[in-house]
Short mmCIF file of C-alpha atoms and ligand atoms in Angstrom, two decimals:
data_model
loop_
_atom_site.label_atom_id
_atom_site.label_comp_id
_atom_site.label_asym_id
_atom_site.label_seq_id
_atom_site.Cartn_x
_atom_site.Cartn_y
_atom_site.Cartn_z
CA MET A 24 12.74 -33.50 -25.10
CA ALA A 25 11.14 -30.21 -26.01
CA ALA A 26 13.51 -28.31 -24.28
CA LEU A 27 16.30 -30.11 -26.01
CA SER A 28 15.16 -29.40 -29.54
CA LEU A 29 15.30 -26.05 -28.44
CA LEU A 30 18.47 -26.10 -27.48
CA GLN A 31 19.36 -27.64 -30.91
CA ALA A 32 17.53 -25.12 -32.46
CA LEU A 33 19.46 -22.06 -31.12
CA VAL A 34 22.76 -24.33 -31.99
CA ALA A 35 21.19 -24.76 -35.47
CA ILE A 36 21.22 -21.07 -36.39
CA PHE A 37 24.51 -20.72 -35.80
CA ILE A 38 26.00 -24.10 -37.53
CA THR A 39 24.61 -25.32 -40.86
CA LYS A 40 22.88 -28.44 -40.47
CA CYS A 41 25.29 -30.34 -42.72
CA ASP A 42 27.72 -30.32 -39.77
CA ALA A 43 27.09 -33.73 -38.59
CA THR A 44 28.11 -32.31 -34.86
CA TRP A 45 25.80 -29.82 -34.68
CA ALA A 46 23.29 -31.82 -32.30
CA THR A 47 26.08 -31.93 -29.79
CA ALA A 48 27.57 -28.73 -30.19
CA ALA A 49 27.75 -26.54 -27.11
CA LEU A 50 24.86 -23.85 -26.90
CA PRO A 51 26.67 -20.64 -27.83
CA LYS A 52 26.80 -18.21 -25.16
CA PHE A 53 25.24 -14.77 -24.82
CA SER A 54 24.56 -13.02 -22.12
CA HIS A 55 22.56 -10.11 -23.80
CA ILE A 56 20.27 -10.06 -26.81
CA LEU A 57 19.50 -7.02 -28.91
CA VAL A 58 16.38 -6.90 -31.09
CA PHE A 59 15.82 -4.89 -33.84
CA GLY A 60 12.73 -5.36 -36.60
CA ASP A 61 9.21 -5.29 -37.39
CA SER A 62 6.26 -6.59 -35.60
CA SER A 63 7.49 -9.96 -36.05
CA VAL A 64 10.22 -9.14 -32.88
CA ASP A 65 8.15 -5.92 -31.47
CA SER A 66 7.84 -6.48 -27.90
CA GLY A 67 5.62 -3.76 -27.17
CA ASN A 68 7.37 -0.22 -28.09
CA SER A 69 4.37 0.51 -30.34
CA ASN A 70 2.55 0.98 -26.98
CA TYR A 71 4.67 4.04 -26.53
CA ILE A 72 4.74 5.86 -29.79
CA LYS A 73 1.79 7.72 -31.60
CA SER A 74 1.36 4.73 -34.31
CA VAL A 75 -1.97 3.75 -35.03
CA ILE A 76 -0.54 0.65 -34.89
CA LYS A 77 -1.50 -1.42 -31.86
CA SER A 78 -2.03 -4.53 -30.22
CA ASN A 79 -2.41 -3.99 -26.56
CA HIS A 80 -5.80 -5.20 -26.09
CA TYR A 81 -6.91 -8.94 -26.50
CA PRO A 82 -7.20 -11.09 -27.62
CA TYR A 83 -3.57 -10.65 -28.18
CA GLY A 84 -1.53 -11.80 -24.98
CA LEU A 85 -3.77 -14.63 -24.34
CA ASN A 86 -1.23 -17.16 -24.32
CA PHE A 87 1.19 -15.10 -22.93
CA PRO A 88 2.20 -15.24 -19.28
CA TYR A 89 -0.46 -14.26 -16.76
CA HIS A 90 -2.66 -13.78 -20.35
CA ILE A 91 -1.87 -9.87 -20.53
CA PRO A 92 -1.70 -8.15 -23.91
CA THR A 93 1.65 -6.78 -24.05
CA GLY A 94 1.73 -4.79 -27.19
CA ARG A 95 3.37 -8.08 -29.20
CA PHE A 96 1.32 -8.98 -32.27
CA SER A 97 1.05 -12.13 -30.82
CA ASP A 98 -1.00 -14.15 -28.59
CA GLY A 99 2.00 -14.95 -26.64
CA LYS A 100 5.70 -15.13 -26.97
CA LEU A 101 7.73 -13.77 -29.86
CA ILE A 102 10.70 -16.07 -31.62
CA PRO A 103 13.03 -13.55 -29.75
CA ASP A 104 11.33 -14.26 -26.43
CA PHE A 105 11.95 -18.03 -26.75
CA ILE A 106 15.48 -17.41 -27.53
CA ALA A 107 16.17 -15.23 -25.08
CA SER A 108 14.60 -17.94 -22.46
CA LEU A 109 16.28 -20.35 -23.89
CA LEU A 110 19.88 -18.69 -23.49
CA ASN A 111 18.82 -18.50 -19.82
CA ILE A 112 18.92 -14.52 -20.19
CA LYS A 113 15.31 -13.75 -19.38
CA ASP A 114 11.78 -14.91 -20.24
CA ALA A 115 10.71 -12.10 -22.42
CA GLY A 116 12.83 -9.11 -24.47
CA PRO A 117 11.01 -5.81 -23.05
CA PRO A 118 10.55 -3.21 -25.53
CA PHE A 119 13.39 -0.09 -25.13
CA LEU A 120 10.64 2.59 -24.90
CA ASP A 121 9.00 1.21 -21.98
CA PRO A 122 9.59 4.05 -19.42
CA SER A 123 9.78 1.58 -16.53
CA LEU A 124 12.91 -0.67 -17.58
CA SER A 125 15.38 -1.65 -14.75
CA ASP A 126 18.91 -1.40 -14.77
CA TYR A 127 18.58 -5.41 -15.24
CA ASP A 128 16.67 -5.18 -18.43
CA ILE A 129 19.38 -2.68 -20.19
CA ARG A 130 22.22 -4.92 -18.86
CA THR A 131 20.53 -7.89 -20.55
CA GLY A 132 19.20 -6.54 -23.58
CA VAL A 133 15.90 -5.17 -25.06
CA SER A 134 13.80 -4.73 -28.28
CA PHE A 135 14.05 -2.02 -30.54
CA ALA A 136 11.64 -3.30 -33.00
CA SER A 137 8.77 -1.26 -34.17
CA SER A 138 5.41 -2.90 -35.57
CA ALA A 139 4.48 -2.39 -39.07
CA SER A 140 8.48 -0.62 -40.00
CA GLY A 141 10.60 -1.95 -42.99
CA TYR A 142 13.88 -1.07 -43.73
CA ASP A 143 12.53 1.50 -45.78
CA ASP A 144 12.08 4.90 -44.24
CA LEU A 145 8.93 5.26 -46.63
CA THR A 146 7.15 2.10 -45.41
CA ASN A 147 4.18 2.72 -43.32
CA ALA A 148 5.70 6.08 -42.60
CA ALA A 149 2.20 7.73 -42.36
CA LEU A 150 1.07 5.44 -39.49
CA GLY A 151 3.93 7.08 -37.53
CA VAL A 152 6.08 3.58 -37.08
CA ILE A 153 10.12 3.36 -36.38
CA PRO A 154 11.84 2.47 -39.46
CA ALA A 155 15.06 0.85 -39.17
CA SER A 156 17.02 3.65 -39.55
CA LYS A 157 15.61 5.42 -36.23
CA GLN A 158 15.89 1.88 -34.55
CA LEU A 159 19.98 2.74 -34.89
CA GLU A 160 19.43 5.92 -33.17
CA MET A 161 17.48 4.37 -30.16
CA PHE A 162 20.12 1.72 -30.02
CA LYS A 163 22.54 4.64 -29.62
CA ASN A 164 20.53 6.09 -26.76
CA TYR A 165 20.40 2.49 -25.18
CA ILE A 166 24.66 2.36 -25.43
CA ALA A 167 24.70 5.67 -23.83
CA ARG A 168 22.66 4.28 -20.94
CA LEU A 169 24.25 0.94 -20.52
CA LYS A 170 27.46 2.47 -20.29
CA GLY A 171 26.37 4.72 -17.22
CA ILE A 172 25.37 1.51 -15.86
CA VAL A 173 28.45 -1.00 -16.11
CA GLY A 174 30.56 1.42 -17.49
CA GLU A 175 32.29 1.72 -20.77
CA GLU A 176 34.57 -1.12 -21.12
CA GLU A 177 31.98 -3.57 -19.90
CA ALA A 178 29.21 -1.86 -22.32
CA ASN A 179 31.35 -2.65 -25.24
CA ARG A 180 32.18 -5.87 -23.96
CA ARG A 181 28.56 -6.78 -23.88
CA ILE A 182 27.42 -5.42 -26.63
CA GLY A 183 30.32 -7.38 -28.57
CA GLY A 184 28.86 -10.27 -26.85
CA SER A 185 25.36 -10.17 -27.53
CA LEU A 186 23.20 -11.79 -30.04
CA ILE A 187 21.54 -9.20 -32.10
CA MET A 188 18.12 -10.62 -34.06
CA ILE A 189 16.94 -8.85 -37.03
CA SER A 190 13.39 -9.09 -38.16
CA SER A 191 12.32 -6.86 -40.72
CA GLY A 192 11.26 -6.71 -44.56
CA ASN A 193 7.88 -7.86 -44.53
CA ASN A 194 6.22 -4.66 -44.47
CA ASP A 195 8.70 -3.21 -47.32
CA PHE A 196 7.44 -6.11 -49.44
CA LEU A 197 3.63 -5.97 -48.70
CA ASP A 198 3.85 -1.93 -49.28
CA TYR A 199 5.48 -2.73 -52.79
CA TYR A 200 3.39 -5.39 -53.25
CA ASN A 201 0.35 -3.06 -52.28
CA ALA A 202 1.53 -0.20 -54.28
CA LEU A 203 1.32 1.69 -51.03
CA THR A 204 4.55 3.70 -51.47
CA ARG A 205 5.85 5.45 -54.80
CA ARG A 206 8.53 2.31 -54.87
CA ARG A 207 6.31 0.53 -57.08
CA LEU A 208 6.86 3.27 -59.48
CA GLN A 209 10.64 3.17 -58.99
CA PHE A 210 11.59 -0.63 -59.07
CA ASN A 211 10.47 -3.65 -60.65
CA ASP A 212 10.44 -7.01 -58.33
CA THR A 213 14.14 -7.74 -58.74
CA GLY A 214 14.90 -4.20 -58.32
CA PHE A 215 13.14 -3.54 -55.21
CA GLN A 216 14.82 -6.93 -53.79
CA ASP A 217 18.06 -5.51 -54.56
CA PHE A 218 17.09 -1.95 -53.16
CA VAL A 219 15.64 -3.97 -49.51
CA LEU A 220 18.97 -6.05 -49.55
CA ASP A 221 20.73 -2.85 -49.71
CA LEU A 222 19.12 -1.00 -46.96
CA LEU A 223 19.45 -3.98 -44.60
CA GLN A 224 23.53 -4.31 -45.43
CA ASN A 225 23.75 -0.44 -44.52
CA PHE A 226 21.82 -1.27 -41.35
CA VAL A 227 24.37 -3.65 -40.37
CA LEU A 228 27.33 -2.65 -41.75
CA GLY A 229 27.11 1.29 -43.13
CA PRO A 230 27.27 2.41 -46.81
CA VAL A 231 30.38 1.37 -48.46
CA CYS A 232 32.76 4.22 -49.21
CA ILE A 233 35.35 4.39 -51.64
CA THR A 234 37.97 7.00 -50.53
CA LEU A 235 39.91 7.15 -53.63
CA LEU A 236 39.90 10.32 -54.67
CA LEU A 237 39.86 13.35 -52.60
CA VAL A 238 36.74 14.80 -54.09
CA LEU A 239 34.81 11.59 -53.31
CA MET A 240 36.21 11.69 -49.71
CA MET A 241 34.51 15.07 -49.54
CA PHE A 242 31.23 13.09 -50.04
CA CYS A 243 32.46 10.25 -48.06
CA LEU A 244 33.26 12.08 -44.73
CA PRO A 245 29.83 12.60 -43.74
CA LEU A 246 29.09 8.99 -44.80
CA GLU A 247 31.94 7.65 -42.58
CA MET A 248 30.39 9.52 -39.83
CA ARG A 249 26.87 7.75 -40.54
CA ILE A 250 29.43 4.76 -40.51
CA SER A 251 29.53 4.83 -36.80
CA GLN A 252 26.15 4.52 -36.44
CA GLU A 253 25.65 1.11 -37.85
CA LEU A 254 25.60 -2.23 -35.80
CA TYR A 255 28.82 -3.48 -36.99
CA ASN A 256 30.71 -0.39 -35.92
CA LEU A 257 28.91 0.13 -32.93
CA GLY A 258 30.33 -3.14 -31.74
CA GLY A 259 27.63 -5.97 -32.48
CA ARG A 260 29.18 -9.11 -34.01
CA SER A 261 26.77 -11.74 -33.45
CA PHE A 262 23.55 -11.37 -35.97
CA ALA A 263 20.79 -13.72 -36.74
CA ILE A 264 19.09 -12.20 -39.44
CA PHE A 265 15.64 -13.24 -40.38
CA GLY A 266 14.51 -13.79 -43.77
CA VAL A 267 10.49 -12.50 -45.04
CA PHE A 268 7.51 -14.65 -44.30
CA PRO A 269 5.62 -16.42 -47.09
CA ASN A 270 3.66 -13.06 -46.94
CA GLY A 271 1.43 -14.10 -49.77
CA CYS A 272 -0.27 -16.47 -47.00
CA LEU A 273 -1.07 -13.62 -44.76
CA PRO A 274 -4.68 -13.96 -44.01
CA ILE A 275 -5.02 -10.34 -44.27
CA GLN A 276 -3.50 -10.22 -47.65
CA MET A 277 -5.92 -13.18 -48.91
CA THR A 278 -8.98 -11.30 -47.59
CA ALA A 279 -7.84 -8.06 -49.23
CA ARG A 280 -8.20 -9.92 -52.48
CA LEU A 281 -11.29 -12.16 -51.50
CA VAL A 282 -9.49 -15.46 -52.25
CA HIS A 283 -8.52 -18.51 -49.74
CA THR A 284 -5.35 -19.32 -51.47
CA CYS A 285 -1.95 -17.96 -51.11
CA LEU A 286 -1.23 -15.23 -53.16
CA GLU A 287 1.60 -17.22 -54.97
CA ASP A 288 3.09 -13.88 -56.79
CA LEU A 289 4.08 -12.21 -53.52
CA ASN A 290 5.19 -15.63 -51.82
CA ALA A 291 7.61 -15.61 -55.06
CA ILE A 292 9.03 -12.03 -54.34
CA CYS A 293 9.39 -13.13 -50.90
CA GLN A 294 10.98 -16.40 -51.64
CA SER A 295 13.49 -15.12 -53.83
CA TYR A 296 14.66 -11.97 -51.88
CA ASN A 297 15.36 -14.86 -49.14
CA GLU A 298 17.67 -16.63 -51.13
CA LYS A 299 19.45 -13.58 -52.23
CA LEU A 300 19.84 -12.77 -48.36
CA VAL A 301 21.60 -16.06 -47.53
CA ALA A 302 23.95 -15.30 -50.37
CA LEU A 303 24.26 -11.43 -48.75
CA LEU A 304 24.51 -12.82 -45.58
CA HIS A 305 27.36 -15.25 -46.42
CA ASP A 306 29.28 -12.69 -47.95
CA LEU A 307 28.88 -10.23 -45.20
CA LYS A 308 30.24 -12.84 -42.92
CA GLU A 309 33.31 -13.16 -44.85
CA SER A 310 33.97 -9.52 -45.16
CA LEU A 311 33.63 -8.36 -41.15
CA PRO A 312 36.36 -9.61 -39.24
CA GLY A 313 34.93 -11.69 -35.94
CA SER A 314 31.60 -11.51 -37.08
CA ARG A 315 29.11 -14.32 -36.91
CA ILE A 316 26.22 -14.15 -38.93
CA ALA A 317 23.40 -16.43 -39.37
CA SER A 318 20.44 -16.19 -41.67
CA ALA A 319 17.38 -17.65 -40.38
CA ASN A 320 14.86 -18.96 -42.38
CA ILE A 321 11.32 -18.60 -41.00
CA TYR A 322 9.73 -19.11 -44.96
CA ASP A 323 10.06 -22.57 -45.31
CA PRO A 324 8.89 -23.32 -41.52
CA LEU A 325 5.92 -21.26 -41.84
CA ILE A 326 4.77 -22.27 -45.19
CA ASP A 327 5.00 -25.78 -43.96
CA MET A 328 2.62 -25.20 -41.39
CA VAL A 329 0.19 -23.66 -43.72
CA HIS A 330 0.28 -26.59 -45.99
CA HIS A 331 0.20 -28.95 -43.32
CA PRO A 332 -1.34 -27.47 -40.07
CA GLN A 333 -2.38 -31.09 -38.86
CA LYS A 334 1.25 -31.65 -38.34
CA TYR A 335 1.73 -28.97 -35.78
CA GLY A 336 -1.61 -29.21 -34.01
CA PHE A 337 -3.25 -26.10 -35.71
CA VAL A 338 -6.81 -26.45 -36.75
CA GLU A 339 -7.14 -22.81 -38.69
CA THR A 340 -4.26 -21.41 -40.89
CA ARG A 341 -6.14 -19.43 -43.85
CA ARG A 342 -7.83 -16.92 -41.45
CA GLY A 343 -6.17 -14.99 -38.39
CA CYS A 344 -7.20 -15.92 -34.71
CA CYS A 345 -10.22 -13.91 -34.67
CA GLY A 346 -11.97 -16.19 -36.94
CA THR A 347 -14.10 -14.13 -39.13
CA GLY A 348 -11.35 -14.29 -41.97
CA LEU A 349 -12.21 -10.46 -42.12
CA ILE A 350 -8.55 -8.45 -41.80
CA GLU A 351 -8.20 -9.04 -38.54
CA VAL A 352 -5.46 -6.92 -37.35
CA ALA A 353 -4.98 -4.06 -34.62
CA LEU A 354 -8.21 -2.32 -33.95
CA LEU A 355 -9.98 -4.92 -35.97
CA CYS A 356 -9.51 -7.73 -33.59
CA ASN A 357 -10.64 -7.15 -30.06
CA ILE A 358 -12.39 -9.01 -27.50
CA ALA A 359 -15.64 -8.82 -29.28
CA LYS A 360 -14.70 -11.02 -32.09
CA PRO A 361 -15.35 -14.53 -31.93
CA LEU A 362 -12.27 -15.67 -29.91
CA CYS A 363 -9.73 -18.71 -31.67
CA ASN A 364 -9.26 -22.25 -31.09
CA LYS A 365 -6.96 -22.68 -27.83
CA TYR A 366 -4.12 -23.64 -30.49
CA PHE A 367 -4.48 -20.33 -32.43
CA SER A 368 -3.69 -20.35 -36.28
CA VAL A 369 -0.41 -20.66 -37.85
CA LEU A 370 -0.38 -16.75 -38.34
CA VAL A 371 -2.28 -15.30 -35.64
CA LEU A 372 -4.57 -12.23 -35.87
CA GLY A 373 -3.94 -11.71 -39.66
CA PHE A 374 -0.08 -11.38 -39.76
CA ASN A 375 2.22 -12.85 -37.40
CA PRO A 376 3.34 -16.52 -36.38
CA SER A 377 1.44 -17.01 -33.33
CA ASN A 378 2.92 -18.48 -29.84
CA ARG A 379 2.55 -21.87 -31.31
CA SER A 380 3.83 -21.46 -34.53
CA SER A 381 6.98 -19.44 -32.94
CA LEU A 382 7.67 -22.50 -30.70
CA SER A 383 6.93 -25.16 -33.51
CA PHE A 384 9.52 -22.94 -35.80
CA LEU A 385 12.27 -23.58 -33.21
CA LEU A 386 11.28 -26.96 -32.67
CA THR A 387 11.33 -27.58 -36.10
CA TYR A 388 14.45 -25.54 -37.32
C1 NAG B 430 14.44 -4.78 -63.58
O1 NAG B 430 15.03 -3.40 -63.79
C2 NAG B 430 16.68 -3.71 -63.90
C3 NAG B 430 16.72 -2.24 -63.91
O2 NAG B 430 16.07 -1.48 -63.18
C4 NAG B 430 16.46 -4.10 -65.44
O3 NAG B 430 18.07 -4.30 -65.63
C5 NAG B 430 15.77 -5.51 -65.60
O4 NAG B 430 15.94 -6.04 -66.82
C6 NAG B 430 14.55 -5.70 -64.94
N1 NAG B 430 13.91 -6.77 -64.80
C7 NAG B 430 12.60 -7.17 -65.22
C8 NAG B 430 12.46 -8.49 -65.38
O5 NAG B 430 12.06 -6.29 -66.08
#
């Protein structure tokens, strides 16, 4: 039953719910996953960079196979891990920066995501994270390595047939909301949403370049060169792009403001960004020949889990899993803290969906 729902969940990501055939549609065939974004999808790249944002210690990983902390900001698996096993590709998507990656890992896909990063290069830059633009650079290195293993033609075929999952933006909005970058001075709420959407569009497609005038072309040439770096132009065709969380319900945010209810103003900014994202992705799909682009709504399932925890078997939703209600993330969350109940909370360790909420997301999608 559960397995069937999971299969349906994946189908649903690519087919609208209104489509009466969605429950019986064939599972999309992918033999390859590529993952970009923040801690919601970082499977451990943070272990291999100088960033101070680390999760390679307990209780992270407590519900992961063999109970090992992997560098995922979760007690267990992340959504792309579940999707990879659902597609029968592998049990989990390894981090690209892992020096022990096998040829098989390269052939079947990896994660380029970096915890605490955003679409905006400024987001948490001081923490040494890898922003989206640098993740594209890593992807280029990855392609070179893949070509070395399977040859150019097969590499192109595999990338064209890969499922690309992108989950970012959360940290952009958190930094904006908490006024941690100069973006707060630069933009109002709607302006910042549009700015992030522009960055996202560039990430997938490359900057739009109008080549009407010769003079303009001179500006465009370097841009055209940049275009060749972007995901679509690098051969990506199937995208599942996640909206942002109800970030106002993150335990770390509520704790910082000494409140025990979700920050509704931050949630409102996130929610209206998500609505604009759905519209943008619809337009993008129309304009990119051969593309399949799905927006994955994680906001609604998560907020439902926060408001109706018992429906999903959770006990605690307002606090991270360390259970103190303080800012429980990275080094502040360690084995010395009282451990969580076995189901963990919805947003584990102050920040991310837990193993159980990731699974619930797929089960209820
Ligand atoms: C936000 O800024 C834009 C331009 O920067 C402006 O057009 C718009 O009216 C502003 N919105 C609000 C609600 O102030």
